[in-house]
mmCIF file of C-alpha atoms in Angstrom:
data_model
loop_
_atom_site.group_PDB
_atom_site.id
_atom_site.type_symbol
_atom_site.label_atom_id
_atom_site.label_comp_id
_atom_site.label_asym_id
_atom_site.label_seq_id
_atom_site.Cartn_x
_atom_site.Cartn_y
_atom_site.Cartn_z
ATOM 1 C CA MET W 1 56.548 121.931 13.335
ATOM 2 C CA LEU W 2 56.491 125.738 12.680
ATOM 3 C CA ALA W 3 54.061 126.291 15.676
ATOM 4 C CA GLN W 4 56.218 124.135 17.935
ATOM 5 C CA TRP W 5 59.385 126.106 16.822
ATOM 6 C CA SER W 6 57.769 129.449 17.292
ATOM 7 C CA LEU W 7 56.702 128.449 20.892
ATOM 8 C CA GLU W 8 60.123 127.177 21.804
ATOM 9 C CA TRP W 9 62.005 130.287 20.398
ATOM 10 C CA TRP W 10 59.554 132.966 21.208
ATOM 11 C CA GLY W 11 61.113 135.822 23.162
ATOM 12 C CA LEU W 12 64.695 134.750 22.872
ATOM 13 C CA TRP W 13 66.262 137.180 20.323
ATOM 14 C CA ALA W 14 66.590 140.720 20.015
ATOM 15 C CA PHE W 15 67.570 142.845 16.906
ATOM 16 C CA ALA W 16 67.640 139.657 14.850
ATOM 17 C CA SER W 17 65.576 138.002 12.365
ATOM 18 C CA CYS W 18 64.927 134.295 12.299
ATOM 19 C CA SER W 19 63.314 132.015 9.643
ATOM 20 C CA LEU W 20 63.301 128.223 9.427
ATOM 21 C CA LEU W 21 64.058 128.732 5.644
ATOM 22 C CA SER W 22 67.427 130.471 6.421
ATOM 23 C CA SER W 23 70.757 129.138 7.271
ATOM 24 C CA PRO W 24 71.646 130.018 9.839
ATOM 25 C CA ILE W 25 68.143 130.202 11.282
ATOM 26 C CA CYS W 26 68.699 133.491 13.023
ATOM 27 C CA SER W 27 70.999 136.467 12.037
ATOM 28 C CA CYS W 28 71.624 139.958 13.378
ATOM 29 C CA PHE W 29 70.170 142.908 11.598
ATOM 30 C CA ARG W 30 72.822 144.948 9.607
ATOM 31 C CA GLY W 31 74.604 147.273 12.167
ATOM 32 C CA PHE W 32 74.145 144.696 15.108
ATOM 33 C CA VAL W 33 76.358 141.979 16.303
ATOM 34 C CA PRO W 34 75.837 138.958 18.526
ATOM 35 C CA ARG W 35 76.415 139.777 22.102
ATOM 36 C CA ASN W 36 78.031 136.345 22.623
ATOM 37 C CA ILE W 37 79.592 135.175 19.312
ATOM 38 C CA GLU W 38 80.506 131.764 20.910
ATOM 39 C CA GLU W 39 76.875 131.117 21.583
ATOM 40 C CA TRP W 40 75.730 132.138 18.063
ATOM 41 C CA SER W 41 78.457 129.943 16.494
ATOM 42 C CA ILE W 42 76.728 126.846 18.154
ATOM 43 C CA HIS W 43 73.244 128.065 17.078
ATOM 44 C CA ASN W 44 72.296 129.389 20.541
ATOM 45 C CA TRP W 45 70.551 132.561 19.726
ATOM 46 C CA THR W 46 69.503 133.484 23.172
ATOM 47 C CA GLY W 47 72.343 135.898 23.688
ATOM 48 C CA ARG W 48 70.720 138.546 21.528
ATOM 49 C CA CYS W 49 72.176 141.084 19.193
ATOM 50 C CA VAL W 50 73.392 144.379 20.256
ATOM 51 C CA ARG W 51 74.382 147.647 18.274
ATOM 52 C CA ARG W 52 77.780 147.725 16.864
ATOM 53 C CA THR W 53 77.713 151.626 16.836
ATOM 54 C CA PRO W 54 75.763 153.459 19.562
ATOM 55 C CA LEU W 55 73.023 155.758 18.170
ATOM 56 C CA GLU W 56 74.038 159.515 18.068
ATOM 57 C CA CYS W 57 70.989 160.309 20.416
ATOM 58 C CA GLU W 58 72.350 157.890 22.955
ATOM 59 C CA ARG W 59 75.758 159.692 22.970
ATOM 60 C CA ILE W 60 74.386 163.117 23.665
ATOM 61 C CA SER W 61 72.668 164.406 26.861
ATOM 62 C CA ASN W 62 69.335 165.410 25.101
ATOM 63 C CA LYS W 63 67.763 162.146 24.243
ATOM 64 C CA THR W 64 64.514 163.554 22.748
ATOM 65 C CA THR W 65 66.047 164.939 19.617
ATOM 66 C CA SER W 66 68.201 162.922 17.200
ATOM 67 C CA THR W 67 70.597 164.084 14.547
ATOM 68 C CA LYS W 68 71.089 163.178 10.983
ATOM 69 C CA GLU W 69 73.646 160.512 12.279
ATOM 70 C CA ASN W 70 70.808 158.071 12.754
ATOM 71 C CA GLY W 71 68.669 156.426 10.048
ATOM 72 C CA PHE W 72 66.536 153.375 9.415
ATOM 73 C CA LEU W 73 67.302 149.902 7.947
ATOM 74 C CA LYS W 74 64.238 148.609 5.999
ATOM 75 C CA LEU W 75 63.219 145.003 6.522
ATOM 76 C CA HIS W 76 60.815 143.611 3.988
ATOM 77 C CA ALA W 77 57.992 141.225 4.803
ATOM 78 C CA VAL W 78 58.371 140.580 8.605
ATOM 79 C CA GLU W 79 56.129 139.604 11.302
ATOM 80 C CA VAL W 80 56.622 141.439 14.681
ATOM 81 C CA SER W 81 55.389 139.709 17.830
ATOM 82 C CA GLU W 82 54.987 142.847 19.873
ATOM 83 C CA PHE W 83 52.020 144.999 19.057
ATOM 84 C CA ALA W 84 52.131 148.614 18.791
ATOM 85 C CA GLU W 85 49.198 151.027 18.853
ATOM 86 C CA GLY W 86 48.497 152.655 15.556
ATOM 87 C CA VAL W 87 48.371 156.392 15.111
ATOM 88 C CA ALA W 88 46.733 158.008 12.042
ATOM 89 C CA VAL W 89 49.546 159.953 10.348
ATOM 90 C CA THR W 90 51.329 159.816 6.946
ATOM 91 C CA PRO W 91 54.353 157.475 6.543
ATOM 92 C CA ASP W 92 56.760 160.600 6.458
ATOM 93 C CA ILE W 93 55.254 161.904 9.897
ATOM 94 C CA CYS W 94 55.551 158.482 11.198
ATOM 95 C CA ARG W 95 59.276 158.298 10.297
ATOM 96 C CA SER W 96 59.898 161.665 11.706
ATOM 97 C CA LEU W 97 58.147 160.908 15.028
ATOM 98 C CA CYS W 98 60.412 157.932 15.464
ATOM 99 C CA LEU W 99 63.574 159.864 14.241
ATOM 100 C CA HIS W 100 63.052 162.585 16.862
ATOM 101 C CA ASN W 101 62.392 160.151 19.766
ATOM 102 C CA CYS W 102 65.650 158.289 20.851
ATOM 103 C CA SER W 103 63.661 155.692 22.623
ATOM 104 C CA CYS W 104 62.040 154.678 19.296
ATOM 105 C CA VAL W 105 64.084 151.728 17.977
ATOM 106 C CA ALA W 106 61.749 150.908 14.960
ATOM 107 C CA TYR W 107 58.499 151.939 13.159
ATOM 108 C CA SER W 108 56.266 150.558 10.582
ATOM 109 C CA HIS W 109 53.409 152.272 8.640
ATOM 110 C CA ASP W 110 50.423 150.268 7.425
ATOM 111 C CA SER W 111 47.651 151.763 5.521
ATOM 112 C CA GLY W 112 45.072 149.970 7.607
ATOM 113 C CA ILE W 113 46.697 150.377 11.075
ATOM 114 C CA GLY W 114 48.640 153.621 10.735
ATOM 115 C CA CYS W 115 51.907 154.432 12.220
ATOM 116 C CA MET W 116 53.407 151.973 14.835
ATOM 117 C CA SER W 117 56.600 152.435 16.706
ATOM 118 C CA TRP W 118 58.461 150.286 19.114
ATOM 119 C CA THR W 119 60.757 151.142 22.142
ATOM 120 C CA GLY W 120 63.330 148.750 24.024
ATOM 121 C CA ASN W 121 64.435 145.593 22.693
ATOM 122 C CA LEU W 122 62.960 144.586 19.242
ATOM 123 C CA LEU W 123 62.025 140.944 19.959
ATOM 124 C CA ASP W 124 60.979 138.008 17.952
ATOM 125 C CA ILE W 125 61.133 139.282 14.326
ATOM 126 C CA HIS W 126 60.141 136.546 11.872
ATOM 127 C CA GLN W 127 61.076 136.845 8.231
ATOM 128 C CA LEU W 128 58.320 135.864 6.035
ATOM 129 C CA GLN W 129 58.150 134.775 2.313
ATOM 130 C CA SER W 130 55.511 137.235 1.572
ATOM 131 C CA GLY W 131 52.998 139.587 3.339
ATOM 132 C CA GLY W 132 53.848 140.932 6.726
ATOM 133 C CA LEU W 133 55.228 144.508 7.415
ATOM 134 C CA ASP W 134 58.036 146.629 6.081
ATOM 135 C CA LEU W 135 59.917 147.384 9.343
ATOM 136 C CA TYR W 136 62.227 150.316 9.708
ATOM 137 C CA VAL W 137 64.928 149.733 12.379
ATOM 138 C CA ARG W 138 66.897 152.581 13.719
ATOM 139 C CA VAL W 139 70.581 152.267 13.260
ATOM 140 C CA ALA W 140 73.736 154.635 13.234
ATOM 141 C CA CYS W 141 74.242 156.193 9.757
ATOM 142 C CA THR W 142 77.666 154.751 9.685
ATOM 143 C CA LYS W 143 76.119 151.281 9.087
ATOM 144 C CA LEU W 144 73.870 152.521 6.188
ATOM 145 C CA ASP W 145 74.329 154.008 2.713
ATOM 146 C CA ARG W 146 74.877 157.726 3.562
ATOM 147 C CA ASN W 147 72.365 158.907 0.815
ATOM 148 C CA PHE W 148 69.698 156.603 2.134
ATOM 149 C CA CYS W 149 70.356 157.283 5.937
ATOM 150 C CA CYS W 150 70.191 161.100 5.686
ATOM 151 C CA SER W 151 67.383 161.694 3.022
ATOM 152 C CA ASN W 152 63.899 162.645 3.684
ATOM 153 C CA GLU W 153 64.657 163.840 7.248
ATOM 154 C CA ALA W 154 62.197 166.194 8.911
#
């Protein structure tokens, strides 16, 4: 059933996590809201999630450098459908590279793969019971704890 469910739902949600073990099955990440709340209320998750608050770097003309107004929401034990190429850097450098590139919507660091980053819509995030990656999704600091959001910035 899981394989069939995955095939039927693959590619249909953005900035949301879905799991057959959750109720509802899909939910938007913190800092995101359903684009069409009526669709989500009837369990139609194809409408995707959108940012509740635009990123600071999206509001300024220089989109290559972000400010301390952006941070990352940590998602534990997830599977990401889109693959990213690994770059051999430390976790801190990985975070900094994503933070200073407004196109970067998420990153992860794995000791075997290295630094991975994603741009565009972050699709098909599956919540796992164990294993998987820790994924850091870029959000506006207003949606996070201020101390967490602005700490350890390069």
